[in-house]
Amino acid sequence: MDQSRQVFTVDLLERYASKGRGVITCMAAGNDVILLGTSKGWLIRHDFGAGGSSDFDLSSGRPGDQSIHRVFVDPGGSHCIATVIGGGGAETFYMHAKWSKPRVLGRLKGLIVNAVAWNRQLITEASTKEVVIGTDNGQLFEMAVDEKDKREKYIKFLFELKELPEAFMALQMETASLSNVTRYYVMAVTPTRLYSFTGIGLLETVFASYLERAVHFMELPGEIPNSELHFFIKQRRAMHFAWLSGAGIYHGGLNFGAQHSYINGDENFVENKALLDYSKLSDGVDAVKPSSMAVSEFHFLLLIGNKVKVVNRISEQIIEELQFDQTSESVSRGVIGLCSDATAGLFYAYDQNSIFQVSVNDEGRDMWKVYLDMKEYAAALANCRDPLQRDQVYLVQADAAFTSRDFLRAASFYAKINYILSFEEVTLKFISVGEQDALRTFLLRKLDNLAKDDKCQITMISTWATELYLDKINRLLLEEDNALEKHSSEYQSINQEFCAFLGDCKDVLDEATTMRLLESYGRVEELVYFASLKEQYEIVIHHYIQQGETKKALEVLQKPAVPIDLQYKFAPDLIVLDAYETVESWMTTKNLNPRKLIPAMMRYSSEPHAKNETHEVIKYLEFCVHCLHNEDPGVHNLLLSLYAKQEDDDALLRFLQCKFGKGRENGPDFFYDPKYALRLCLKEKRMRACVHIYSMMSMHEEAVALALQVDPELAMAEADKVEDDEDLRKKLWLMVAKHVIEQEKGTKRENIRKAIAFLKETDGLLKIEDILPFFPDFALIDDFKEAICSSLEDYNNQIEQLKQEMNDATHGADNIRNDISALAQRYAVIDRDEECGVCKRKILIVGGDYRMSRGYTSVGQMAPFYVFPCGHAFHVHCLIAHVTCSVNETQAEYILDLQKQLTLLGDGARKDMNGGITEDSITSMTPADKLRSQLDDAIASECPFCGELMIRQISLPFILSEEALLVNSWEIKPQNNLANMRTLSLPV
C-alpha cells in the first residue's frame, strides 16, 4: 500500500457545534446538511452548502429533561425525523428544511423510533413518498409527508416482530421498477438478527404477505453496543451492505436487478456474503467490538475507542488508523459515533461538542494490488488505472501459468504485456524449454495486441510465426503415426489454422519471403493458396494446369480481379486440356477479345478430331459472329477456313451467304477477306463456294464459267442475278446456251428441240438468231422453222406497238394545242361591289386616286388587278405590297426588282392582256411579257389569303422584331426627378 498519501484524512469541521444547547447525542447528514440532536432537546441544522445554521427547541412544552434520542435526514437534506425522550415519554417530530418549526407525528406518540428507511429512488424535495419507520418495540410503520400539506399524509402500521420481539436498530430500503410495477426491498436489523422483506405492489401489501409466510432472517448472536446496517450508495443505487453485529461484520453485494432476486426467497438479492471476525482487528489481543461503523466503496470505517480503524472490505486488512483532535472535556467520553453523507461522498465523526470530517482520497487506487494478492485477476484488471498496472497483473498470471507448465496459457498472458517485459525475454523463455507451440501462440497473440502502425514488427513476427507453423506441420508429417495417416485430425487442424493465419496476415507478410519459405518446405498447396491471396493468379493458374484441373484454373480466371491478359496467355494450354470447359468459360467471360485467342484456337484446330466430335473452336467462333456480332476479319477468316476443311460444305455456304453487316450505312455485307476465301475454297475444291465468292466480287463471267463445270442449273441462277446490265446478262446466258448446246449428245433434231426449250427459260432475253451460231453449219433450216417464225411474229408485234405509240403521241400534241388556244378565252365574273383584299376599296372603281401601274395594261380607267379562282381580288400594287411584307428579304427584293425592270421598259412594250394569244405570240414573247410572267409567278401563283403564305403567318409573333421601338414607346418609365421636386408643407 502506498503510504505516501493516506486514503482517508480527518479534519475538524466544527469545534462547538452544539452552540451551548447541551452535548451532542446523535447526528445525521445528507447533501452537505448536518443535523445534530442535543441532550437538552434541541435540534441544530448546519447547512454547509448554503452556508447557514438554525436550531429548533423540541422540548418546549414538555415536562422534565428532554433529550434527542435519534435524528434522521434524507439523502437530499430536505426531510428530517427526530425522536425526543423525556419525562413525558417519547415523541417523534417531522421537520422540512423550509419550515420554521417541526410538527409532531401524533400516531407515533409514545413510540421510540430507532430507524428510518428513505425511498432514495422516488423521494423529492416536495414529498417524502414512502418512508419506513422502525421502533424500539419491534414494529414497522409506513409514513408519507408532502411539504405543501404542512402535515403527514398518513402513518400506517406495517409489521411487528412476534417470534422474538426485539427493537429495530436500523433500516434500509431499495426499489426497482419491473414491468410498470415496483418491487420493494427492505432490510432491517435488530441486536441479533438481520431481516429481509421483498415483494411487488404497495408496501402495505408486501408486509401483509408475511402474515402467511415466514420472514427470512439471518441470526448472529452476540452482544454489540449498537447494531447498525449500512448501504453503500453509488449513483442513487445501493451496491453493497454491511451489518455491525455481535458476531462480526456481516457484509455482501446487492444485485436488485438479478432475476433470481424475484423469487420469494427474500435474501436472494444478496451476493458474495462474508463475515469479518472482530479478532482480525486486534492482533491477537482480546477482540474489541466497534461502537459505530461507516461503509465506503472498498472499506469499512470502524470506531473503536477514540480511533477509527479503516479496514479493506476485500482483503479484510487494516490499512489506516485515524486520530481525532478532541478537546480536554470530550476526551473522557471519546468519539460517540460515525455517520455518512452518501450524496456528498463524505463521512463524519462526532463527540460531545465537535464534528470531524473524514474525506476519501481515491480509495480505489491500490485495489488492483489487493485483488492481485488475492489472485482475483479479473477484479484486479478491472481496477487497474494504467497499462503498467495491467502489465503487472498479466505478468503474475503468466509466471504462475509458466511455473505450472501451462505454457499455452502463459503465452497468452505474456503477449498482453507491453512495458515491463521485453519481447526477447519472453521468446527466450519458451525457446529455453523447447516449447515451439507456446512460442507460436505467443507470437500470434502478440500480433493481435500490436498497433497497426508497428508495421515492421508485425511483418517480422508474422514471418516467424509462418516458419513455426511450417515446422509444426513437418514435425507432424515426420511422426510415425502421421506418416502412415497423413490426414490425421491434428494435422488437418494445424493445416486449417495455418491457412486461416495466411489469410489474416496476407497484407503484412512479405510476399517474396513467404513464398520462398513455403517453397523451401515443399508446401505447394499452401503456396498456391497464398499466391491467390496475394493475387498472384499466374502462379495459381499454372499450378492447376500442371495438375490438369482445368475447371479450377478457369474459376480463377473468371474472378473480376484477374487481368484479362492471363486469359490469352493460358488459352493454348487450357483448350488442349479441356476444350469444352474452356470454350464455355470463354463464352461467359465479358470483354474478351477473340482475336487474341486465335493462336490458341489454331493450335486446337491443328490437332486431329473424331468425325462426330463437336468442334469447340467452331462453336466459339459462331458464338462470336452471331451472338457478339464480332466484326474482326481474322475471326471471320478463321471460321471460314474451318468450315472449308469440313467434309460437308453446307455450313460454309450458309456462312458465305449470311450478310453480317446488313443494315449498316456504308458498311460491308461481310467481314472476311474474299480473296483469301477464294484461294482457300479453290485449294479445298469447294467449287460452289467459289462460284458464290466470284458472284459476290461481281466477277459474273468467272462465276458462270466455274458454275458450268459444277451444275448448269447453278450457272443459270448466277446468270439471272445480273439485273442492272442487260448486255452482261445476255452475254452470261449466251455462255450458258453455248455450254448446253455443246454438251448435248443426242440426235441433231433432239438437240435443236432442247435448244428451243432453253430459249423459253431466258424469258425472251435470247432469240433464235442469238444461238444459231452455236450450231454446225450443216444443220437444216427446217429444224428451226417454228422458232424462226415465232421470232418474226414477235418482231411484227413490236412494229405494230411502235406505230400505236406514234399515233398516241400525235393525238396528245393536238390536245396540247387546243388547251393553249383555250387559255386566251378564260374569264372571271366580278361583282361591281367586289373589294380589294388589302385596301378594301372597290376593284372596279374609276377615279384619279389610282394611277396606272406601269408595265400592266389598264382596263378602261380602272387600275390593273388580279382575280383568283377562290374569289379573292387584289389591286396589283396592293398585292405586291402585301406579298413583299409577308415573304423573306430575298424574295421581297426579287419581286421589287422585277417590278422595277417592268416599269423601266415603259408602255411602248405593253400588249393587250385581253388580246388573243396565238402560237406565234407564245413563241415570240417580248422582254416585258417575260418579266410580267415572272412577276405573276412570284406574287400570283396562289391566293395570299388561301395558300401557303397565309399558313406561314400562323407561326409569326404578334409583335415583330422591327416593331420593338413601337413597343418601347408604350413602356411606363419611373420619374427620375422626384428628388428635385419641391415639397410644400401645408398648415394644419
CSV table of C-alpha atoms in Angstrom, one decimal, residues 553-807:
chain,number,residue,atom,x,y,z
A,553,ALA,CA,-7.9,-22.8,-63.4
A,554,LEU,CA,-11.0,-21.4,-65.3
A,555,GLU,CA,-12.7,-20.4,-62.0
A,556,VAL,CA,-9.6,-18.4,-61.1
A,557,LEU,CA,-9.6,-16.7,-64.5
A,558,GLN,CA,-13.3,-15.8,-64.0
A,559,LYS,CA,-12.6,-13.7,-60.9
A,560,PRO,CA,-13.0,-9.9,-61.5
A,561,ALA,CA,-9.6,-9.1,-60.2
A,562,VAL,CA,-7.7,-11.4,-62.6
A,563,PRO,CA,-6.1,-9.5,-65.5
A,564,ILE,CA,-7.7,-10.3,-68.9
A,565,ASP,CA,-4.3,-10.9,-70.4
A,566,LEU,CA,-4.0,-14.1,-68.4
A,567,GLN,CA,-6.9,-15.5,-70.4
A,568,TYR,CA,-4.9,-15.1,-73.6
A,569,LYS,CA,-1.7,-16.4,-72.0
A,570,PHE,CA,-3.1,-19.7,-70.8
A,571,ALA,CA,-5.7,-20.2,-73.5
A,572,PRO,CA,-3.5,-22.6,-75.6
A,573,ASP,CA,-2.8,-24.9,-72.6
A,574,LEU,CA,-6.4,-24.8,-71.3
A,575,ILE,CA,-8.1,-25.5,-74.7
A,576,VAL,CA,-5.9,-28.6,-75.2
A,577,LEU,CA,-6.6,-29.8,-71.7
A,578,ASP,CA,-10.4,-29.4,-71.9
A,579,ALA,CA,-11.8,-27.7,-74.9
A,580,TYR,CA,-15.4,-27.9,-73.9
A,581,GLU,CA,-14.9,-26.3,-70.4
A,582,THR,CA,-12.5,-23.7,-71.9
A,583,VAL,CA,-14.9,-22.6,-74.6
A,584,GLU,CA,-17.8,-22.5,-72.2
A,585,SER,CA,-15.8,-20.2,-70.0
A,586,TRP,CA,-14.8,-18.0,-72.9
A,587,MET,CA,-18.5,-17.6,-73.8
A,588,THR,CA,-19.4,-16.4,-70.3
A,589,THR,CA,-16.4,-14.0,-70.0
A,590,LYS,CA,-17.1,-10.4,-70.8
A,591,ASN,CA,-14.7,-8.1,-72.6
A,592,LEU,CA,-12.8,-11.0,-74.1
A,593,ASN,CA,-11.1,-10.2,-77.5
A,594,PRO,CA,-11.5,-13.3,-79.7
A,595,ARG,CA,-8.7,-12.0,-82.0
A,596,LYS,CA,-6.2,-12.6,-79.2
A,597,LEU,CA,-7.4,-16.2,-78.8
A,598,ILE,CA,-6.8,-17.1,-82.5
A,599,PRO,CA,-3.3,-18.7,-81.7
A,600,ALA,CA,-4.9,-21.0,-79.1
A,601,MET,CA,-7.8,-21.9,-81.5
A,602,MET,CA,-5.4,-22.6,-84.3
A,603,ARG,CA,-3.4,-24.9,-82.1
A,604,TYR,CA,-6.5,-26.8,-81.2
A,605,SER,CA,-7.7,-26.9,-84.8
A,606,SER,CA,-4.4,-28.3,-86.0
A,607,GLU,CA,-4.9,-31.5,-83.9
A,608,PRO,CA,-7.0,-34.4,-85.3
A,609,HIS,CA,-10.6,-34.8,-84.2
A,610,ALA,CA,-13.2,-37.5,-84.5
A,611,LYS,CA,-15.8,-37.1,-87.2
A,612,ASN,CA,-18.7,-36.9,-84.9
A,613,GLU,CA,-16.9,-34.7,-82.3
A,614,THR,CA,-18.2,-31.2,-81.8
A,615,HIS,CA,-15.6,-28.7,-83.0
A,616,GLU,CA,-15.4,-26.4,-79.9
A,617,VAL,CA,-13.5,-23.7,-81.8
A,618,ILE,CA,-16.2,-23.5,-84.5
A,619,LYS,CA,-18.8,-23.3,-81.7
A,620,TYR,CA,-17.0,-20.4,-80.1
A,621,LEU,CA,-16.4,-18.6,-83.4
A,622,GLU,CA,-20.1,-19.0,-84.3
A,623,PHE,CA,-20.9,-17.5,-80.9
A,624,CYS,CA,-18.6,-14.5,-81.6
A,625,VAL,CA,-20.0,-13.9,-85.1
A,626,HIS,CA,-23.7,-14.5,-84.5
A,627,CYS,CA,-24.2,-13.5,-80.8
A,628,LEU,CA,-21.5,-11.0,-80.1
A,629,HIS,CA,-21.6,-9.6,-83.7
A,630,ASN,CA,-17.9,-9.6,-83.9
A,631,GLU,CA,-16.5,-7.8,-87.0
A,632,ASP,CA,-12.9,-8.8,-86.8
A,633,PRO,CA,-11.7,-10.1,-90.2
A,634,GLY,CA,-9.3,-12.5,-88.5
A,635,VAL,CA,-12.1,-14.2,-86.6
A,636,HIS,CA,-14.3,-14.5,-89.8
A,637,ASN,CA,-11.3,-15.8,-91.8
A,638,LEU,CA,-10.6,-18.4,-89.2
A,639,LEU,CA,-14.2,-19.6,-89.1
A,640,LEU,CA,-14.3,-19.7,-92.9
A,641,SER,CA,-11.1,-21.8,-93.0
A,642,LEU,CA,-12.5,-24.3,-90.5
A,643,TYR,CA,-15.8,-24.5,-92.5
A,644,ALA,CA,-13.8,-25.1,-95.7
A,645,LYS,CA,-12.0,-28.1,-94.1
A,646,GLN,CA,-15.2,-29.9,-93.2
A,647,GLU,CA,-16.5,-32.6,-95.5
A,648,ASP,CA,-19.9,-31.1,-95.8
A,649,ASP,CA,-19.9,-27.6,-97.4
A,650,ASP,CA,-23.4,-26.6,-96.2
A,651,ALA,CA,-22.1,-24.7,-93.3
A,652,LEU,CA,-19.6,-22.9,-95.5
A,653,LEU,CA,-22.3,-21.9,-98.0
A,654,ARG,CA,-24.6,-20.7,-95.2
A,655,PHE,CA,-21.7,-18.6,-93.8
A,656,LEU,CA,-20.8,-17.1,-97.2
A,657,GLN,CA,-24.5,-16.2,-97.8
A,658,CYS,CA,-25.0,-14.6,-94.4
A,659,LYS,CA,-24.8,-10.8,-94.6
A,660,PHE,CA,-23.3,-9.8,-91.2
A,661,GLY,CA,-23.1,-6.1,-92.0
A,662,LYS,CA,-26.6,-5.8,-93.3
A,663,GLY,CA,-28.4,-2.7,-92.1
A,664,ARG,CA,-25.3,-0.6,-91.5
A,665,GLU,CA,-24.8,2.6,-93.5
A,666,ASN,CA,-21.8,2.4,-95.9
A,667,GLY,CA,-20.8,-0.8,-94.3
A,668,PRO,CA,-19.7,-4.1,-95.9
A,669,ASP,CA,-22.0,-7.1,-96.1
A,670,PHE,CA,-19.2,-9.4,-94.9
A,671,PHE,CA,-16.0,-9.0,-92.9
A,672,TYR,CA,-13.8,-11.9,-94.2
A,673,ASP,CA,-11.2,-11.4,-96.9
A,674,PRO,CA,-12.9,-12.5,-100.2
A,675,LYS,CA,-9.6,-13.1,-102.0
A,676,TYR,CA,-8.3,-15.3,-99.1
A,677,ALA,CA,-11.7,-17.1,-99.1
A,678,LEU,CA,-11.5,-17.7,-102.8
A,679,ARG,CA,-7.9,-19.1,-102.6
A,680,LEU,CA,-8.9,-21.3,-99.7
A,681,CYS,CA,-12.0,-22.6,-101.4
A,682,LEU,CA,-10.1,-23.3,-104.6
A,683,LYS,CA,-7.5,-25.1,-102.6
A,684,GLU,CA,-10.0,-27.2,-100.8
A,685,LYS,CA,-12.1,-27.8,-104.0
A,686,ARG,CA,-15.2,-26.1,-102.7
A,687,MET,CA,-16.5,-25.1,-106.1
A,688,ARG,CA,-20.0,-24.0,-105.1
A,689,ALA,CA,-18.4,-21.7,-102.6
A,690,CYS,CA,-16.0,-20.4,-105.2
A,691,VAL,CA,-19.0,-19.6,-107.5
A,692,HIS,CA,-20.6,-17.7,-104.7
A,693,ILE,CA,-17.5,-15.7,-104.0
A,694,TYR,CA,-17.0,-14.8,-107.7
A,695,SER,CA,-20.5,-13.6,-107.8
A,696,MET,CA,-20.1,-11.6,-104.7
A,697,MET,CA,-17.0,-10.0,-106.1
A,698,SER,CA,-19.1,-9.1,-109.3
A,699,MET,CA,-16.9,-11.4,-111.3
A,700,HIS,CA,-20.0,-12.9,-113.0
A,701,GLU,CA,-18.3,-14.3,-116.1
A,702,GLU,CA,-15.9,-16.3,-113.9
A,703,ALA,CA,-18.8,-17.4,-111.6
A,704,VAL,CA,-20.8,-18.7,-114.6
A,705,ALA,CA,-17.8,-20.3,-116.2
A,706,LEU,CA,-17.0,-22.2,-113.0
A,707,ALA,CA,-20.7,-23.0,-112.3
A,708,LEU,CA,-21.0,-24.6,-115.7
A,709,GLN,CA,-18.3,-27.1,-114.6
A,710,VAL,CA,-20.3,-27.9,-111.5
A,711,ASP,CA,-24.0,-27.6,-112.3
A,712,PRO,CA,-25.7,-25.9,-115.3
A,713,GLU,CA,-28.7,-25.0,-113.1
A,714,LEU,CA,-26.3,-23.1,-110.8
A,715,ALA,CA,-24.8,-21.3,-113.8
A,716,MET,CA,-28.3,-20.3,-114.9
A,717,ALA,CA,-29.1,-18.9,-111.4
A,718,GLU,CA,-25.8,-16.9,-111.4
A,719,ALA,CA,-26.6,-15.5,-114.9
A,720,ASP,CA,-30.0,-14.5,-113.7
A,721,LYS,CA,-28.5,-12.5,-110.8
A,722,VAL,CA,-27.4,-9.7,-113.1
A,723,GLU,CA,-30.2,-7.2,-113.4
A,724,ASP,CA,-28.8,-3.8,-114.0
A,725,ASP,CA,-26.6,-4.6,-117.0
A,726,GLU,CA,-28.7,-6.1,-119.8
A,727,ASP,CA,-25.7,-6.7,-122.1
A,728,LEU,CA,-23.8,-8.6,-119.5
A,729,ARG,CA,-26.8,-10.6,-118.6
A,730,LYS,CA,-27.3,-11.6,-122.2
A,731,LYS,CA,-23.6,-12.5,-122.5
A,732,LEU,CA,-23.8,-14.8,-119.5
A,733,TRP,CA,-26.9,-16.5,-120.8
A,734,LEU,CA,-25.1,-17.0,-124.2
A,735,MET,CA,-22.3,-18.7,-122.3
A,736,VAL,CA,-24.8,-21.0,-120.7
A,737,ALA,CA,-26.5,-21.6,-124.0
A,738,LYS,CA,-23.3,-22.4,-125.8
A,739,HIS,CA,-22.4,-24.9,-123.0
A,740,VAL,CA,-25.8,-26.5,-123.1
A,741,ILE,CA,-25.7,-26.9,-126.9
A,742,GLU,CA,-22.2,-28.2,-126.9
A,743,GLN,CA,-22.8,-30.7,-124.1
A,744,GLU,CA,-25.9,-32.3,-125.7
A,745,LYS,CA,-25.0,-35.8,-127.1
A,746,GLY,CA,-28.4,-36.7,-128.7
A,747,THR,CA,-29.6,-36.6,-132.3
A,748,LYS,CA,-29.4,-33.3,-134.1
A,749,ARG,CA,-33.1,-32.8,-134.2
A,750,GLU,CA,-33.3,-33.6,-130.4
A,751,ASN,CA,-30.5,-31.1,-129.7
A,752,ILE,CA,-32.3,-28.4,-131.6
A,753,ARG,CA,-35.5,-29.1,-129.7
A,754,LYS,CA,-33.7,-28.8,-126.4
A,755,ALA,CA,-32.1,-25.5,-127.5
A,756,ILE,CA,-35.5,-24.1,-128.4
A,757,ALA,CA,-36.8,-25.1,-124.9
A,758,PHE,CA,-33.7,-23.4,-123.4
A,759,LEU,CA,-34.7,-20.2,-125.2
A,760,LYS,CA,-38.0,-20.1,-123.3
A,761,GLU,CA,-36.2,-20.2,-120.0
A,762,THR,CA,-34.5,-16.9,-120.8
A,763,ASP,CA,-37.8,-15.1,-120.8
A,764,GLY,CA,-37.2,-13.6,-124.2
A,765,LEU,CA,-33.7,-12.4,-123.5
A,766,LEU,CA,-32.2,-14.6,-126.2
A,767,LYS,CA,-33.6,-15.1,-129.7
A,768,ILE,CA,-33.1,-17.9,-132.1
A,769,GLU,CA,-30.7,-15.8,-134.1
A,770,ASP,CA,-28.5,-15.4,-130.9
A,771,ILE,CA,-27.9,-19.2,-130.6
A,772,LEU,CA,-27.8,-20.1,-134.3
A,773,PRO,CA,-24.0,-19.5,-134.5
A,774,PHE,CA,-23.5,-22.3,-131.9
A,775,PHE,CA,-25.0,-24.9,-134.2
A,776,PRO,CA,-22.9,-26.5,-137.0
A,777,ASP,CA,-23.1,-25.0,-140.5
A,778,PHE,CA,-24.7,-28.2,-142.0
A,779,ALA,CA,-27.8,-28.0,-139.7
A,780,LEU,CA,-31.0,-28.0,-141.6
A,781,ILE,CA,-33.1,-24.8,-141.5
A,782,ASP,CA,-36.3,-26.9,-141.4
A,783,ASP,CA,-35.5,-27.8,-137.8
A,784,PHE,CA,-35.6,-24.1,-136.8
A,785,LYS,CA,-38.7,-23.2,-138.8
A,786,GLU,CA,-41.0,-23.0,-135.9
A,787,ALA,CA,-38.6,-20.9,-133.8
A,788,ILE,CA,-37.8,-18.6,-136.7
A,789,CYS,CA,-41.5,-18.0,-137.4
A,790,SER,CA,-42.1,-17.3,-133.7
A,791,SER,CA,-39.3,-14.8,-133.7
A,792,LEU,CA,-40.6,-13.0,-136.9
A,793,GLU,CA,-44.0,-12.8,-135.3
A,794,ASP,CA,-42.5,-11.1,-132.2
A,795,TYR,CA,-40.8,-8.6,-134.4
A,796,ASN,CA,-44.0,-7.8,-136.2
A,797,ASN,CA,-45.8,-7.3,-132.9
A,798,GLN,CA,-43.2,-4.8,-131.8
A,799,ILE,CA,-43.5,-2.8,-135.0
A,800,GLU,CA,-47.3,-2.6,-134.5
A,801,GLN,CA,-46.8,-1.4,-130.9
A,802,LEU,CA,-44.4,1.3,-132.0
A,803,LYS,CA,-47.0,2.5,-134.6
A,804,GLN,CA,-49.6,2.7,-131.9
A,805,GLU,CA,-47.3,4.8,-129.6
A,806,MET,CA,-46.6,7.2,-132.5
A,807,ASN,CA,-50.4,7.8,-133.1
